[in-house]
Coordinates of C-alpha atoms in Angstrom, one line a residue:
M1 CA 0.2 0.1 0.5
E2 CA 1.0 3.5 -0.3
G3 CA 0.3 7.0 0.6
G4 CA 1.7 10.0 1.1
C5 CA 0.1 14.2 1.6
T6 CA -2.2 16.2 -0.8
C7 CA 1.0 17.8 -2.6
R8 CA 2.1 14.5 -2.8
H9 CA 5.6 16.3 -1.8
I10 CA 5.1 13.2 1.3
R11 CA 5.1 10.0 -0.6
Y12 CA 5.2 6.6 1.7
R13 CA 4.5 2.9 0.8
L14 CA 3.9 0.1 3.8
Q15 CA 5.1 -3.1 3.7
G16 CA 2.3 -5.9 4.3
K17 CA -0.3 -5.0 7.0
P18 CA -0.8 -3.7 9.3
M19 CA -0.5 -5.3 13.1
I20 CA -3.8 -3.1 14.3
V21 CA -5.7 0.0 12.5
H22 CA -7.6 1.7 15.7
A23 CA -10.5 4.0 15.9
C24 CA -9.3 6.5 18.8
H25 CA -12.2 8.4 19.3
C26 CA -11.1 10.7 22.4
S27 CA -11.4 14.1 22.0
W28 CA -8.4 15.2 21.4
C29 CA -8.0 12.8 18.7
Q30 CA -11.3 15.0 17.4
R31 CA -9.8 18.2 17.9
E32 CA -6.7 16.8 16.6
T33 CA -8.5 16.1 13.1
G34 CA -11.0 18.2 12.9
T35 CA -13.2 15.3 12.9
V36 CA -15.2 12.4 14.6
H37 CA -12.0 9.6 15.3
A38 CA -8.7 9.5 14.0
L39 CA -7.7 5.9 12.1
N40 CA -3.9 4.7 12.3
A41 CA -3.1 2.1 11.1
L42 CA 0.0 0.8 13.4
Y43 CA 3.3 -0.6 11.4
E44 CA 6.9 -1.2 12.2
F45 CA 8.9 2.2 11.6
D46 CA 10.8 -0.1 9.2
R47 CA 7.9 -1.2 7.6
V48 CA 7.1 2.7 6.8
E49 CA 9.5 3.2 3.8
H50 CA 9.6 6.6 2.5
L51 CA 9.0 7.7 -1.6
G52 CA 9.2 11.3 -1.6
A53 CA 10.8 13.7 0.9
E54 CA 11.1 13.4 5.0
P55 CA 8.3 15.4 6.8
E56 CA 8.2 17.5 9.4
I57 CA 8.3 16.2 12.5
V58 CA 6.2 18.4 15.5
D59 CA 6.0 18.1 19.1
T60 CA 2.4 18.6 19.9
P61 CA 0.8 17.7 23.2
S62 CA -1.7 15.1 24.3
A63 CA -4.0 14.2 26.9
S64 CA -1.5 11.3 28.8
G65 CA 0.9 15.0 29.0
K66 CA 2.9 12.8 27.4
G67 CA 2.5 14.4 24.3
Q68 CA 2.7 12.7 20.6
R69 CA 5.0 13.3 17.6
I70 CA 3.4 14.2 14.7
A71 CA 5.3 13.8 10.9
R72 CA 3.5 16.3 8.7
C73 CA 4.3 17.5 5.3
P74 CA 6.6 20.6 5.2
I75 CA 4.4 22.2 2.6
C76 CA 1.0 21.2 2.7
K77 CA 0.6 20.5 6.5
V78 CA -0.8 17.0 6.8
A79 CA -0.3 14.6 9.1
V80 CA 0.7 11.8 7.4
W81 CA 2.0 9.5 10.9
S82 CA 2.5 9.9 15.0
N83 CA 4.6 8.0 17.0
Y84 CA 3.4 7.9 21.0
P85 CA 5.7 7.6 24.0
G86 CA 4.4 4.1 24.6
S87 CA 6.2 2.5 21.4
G88 CA 8.3 5.4 20.6
S89 CA 9.6 5.9 17.0
A90 CA 10.1 1.7 17.5
V91 CA 5.8 2.1 15.6
R92 CA 4.2 4.4 12.9
F93 CA 0.8 5.8 13.6
V94 CA 0.1 5.9 9.9
R95 CA -2.8 7.9 9.1
V96 CA -5.4 5.7 6.8
G97 CA -7.0 8.9 5.2
T98 CA -3.4 9.6 3.9
M99 CA -3.2 6.1 2.2
D100 CA -3.7 6.1 -1.5
D101 CA -6.6 3.1 -0.9
P102 CA -7.8 3.9 2.8
S103 CA -10.5 0.9 2.1
R104 CA -8.2 -1.6 3.4
C105 CA -7.3 -0.9 6.5
P106 CA -10.6 -0.6 8.3
P107 CA -10.4 -0.2 11.6
D108 CA -10.1 -3.4 14.4
V109 CA -10.9 -1.8 17.0
H110 CA -13.3 1.8 18.6
I111 CA -11.3 3.3 21.3
F112 CA -11.6 5.8 23.2
T113 CA -15.2 6.0 23.1
S114 CA -16.6 6.8 26.2
T115 CA -15.9 10.7 24.3
K116 CA -17.6 9.2 21.4
L117 CA -19.7 11.9 19.9
P118 CA -23.4 10.4 19.8
W119 CA -24.4 10.3 16.5
V120 CA -21.5 8.5 15.4
T121 CA -23.0 4.7 15.1
L122 CA -20.6 2.1 15.5
P123 CA -20.9 -1.1 13.3
P124 CA -22.9 -4.4 14.8
G125 CA -20.3 -6.6 17.0
A126 CA -17.2 -3.5 16.3
K127 CA -14.8 -4.1 19.2
A128 CA -15.0 -1.1 21.0
Y129 CA -13.8 -0.2 24.7
A130 CA -15.2 3.6 26.6
E131 CA -11.3 4.0 27.1
F132 CA -8.5 2.1 26.1
Y133 CA -8.5 -1.7 26.3
D134 CA -6.6 -3.4 29.4
N135 CA -5.5 -6.8 27.5
P136 CA -4.0 -6.3 23.3
G137 CA -5.0 -10.3 23.9
E138 CA -8.2 -9.8 23.6
V139 CA -7.1 -7.0 20.5
W140 CA -4.3 -7.9 19.2
S141 CA -3.7 -11.0 16.4
D142 CA -0.7 -13.7 18.0
E143 CA 1.1 -12.7 14.9
A144 CA 0.6 -8.8 16.0
R145 CA 2.2 -9.2 19.2
V146 CA 4.9 -11.1 18.1
R147 CA 5.5 -8.2 15.7
H148 CA 5.6 -5.6 18.2
R149 CA 7.3 -7.5 21.0
A150 CA 9.7 -7.7 18.0
V151 CA 10.5 -4.0 17.0
R152 CA 10.2 -2.6 20.2
E153 CA 13.3 -5.2 20.9
K154 CA 15.0 -4.2 17.9
M155 CA 14.6 -0.6 19.0
K156 CA 16.4 -1.2 22.7
K157 CA 19.6 -2.8 20.8
P158 CA 22.3 0.2 20.5

């Protein structure tokens, strides 16, 4: 899969499928994206290949107080991915809407639905959590948990 920003200055290629796709309904994501939720496909950093220019990294506050690092096009300012403190630079939360074919990455789970806008209806049977899920084993596949563990270990090595 490939994607990029609106002006096409930033282009990327994704290797394989995402570990998981989060639809985050927190009020911070609503404000930051200007819509009802953020939709992020989680990929290991080395599975996101830059085909164009490098993005500008913008440190942004978050509800946790730990902030996040958002990769934006330096020209059109579209956010293409983020890094969060929990995974550091090991995992990129790719904005699904920047993919050339975003229909290939529907959400696996809806999080922070306690602040979901009241007129947003989740699909029947969708995995949903009022806040964040406590047990990744309920949400992540075995393969995804192995991949996540491997990339975090790789980032620890000098």
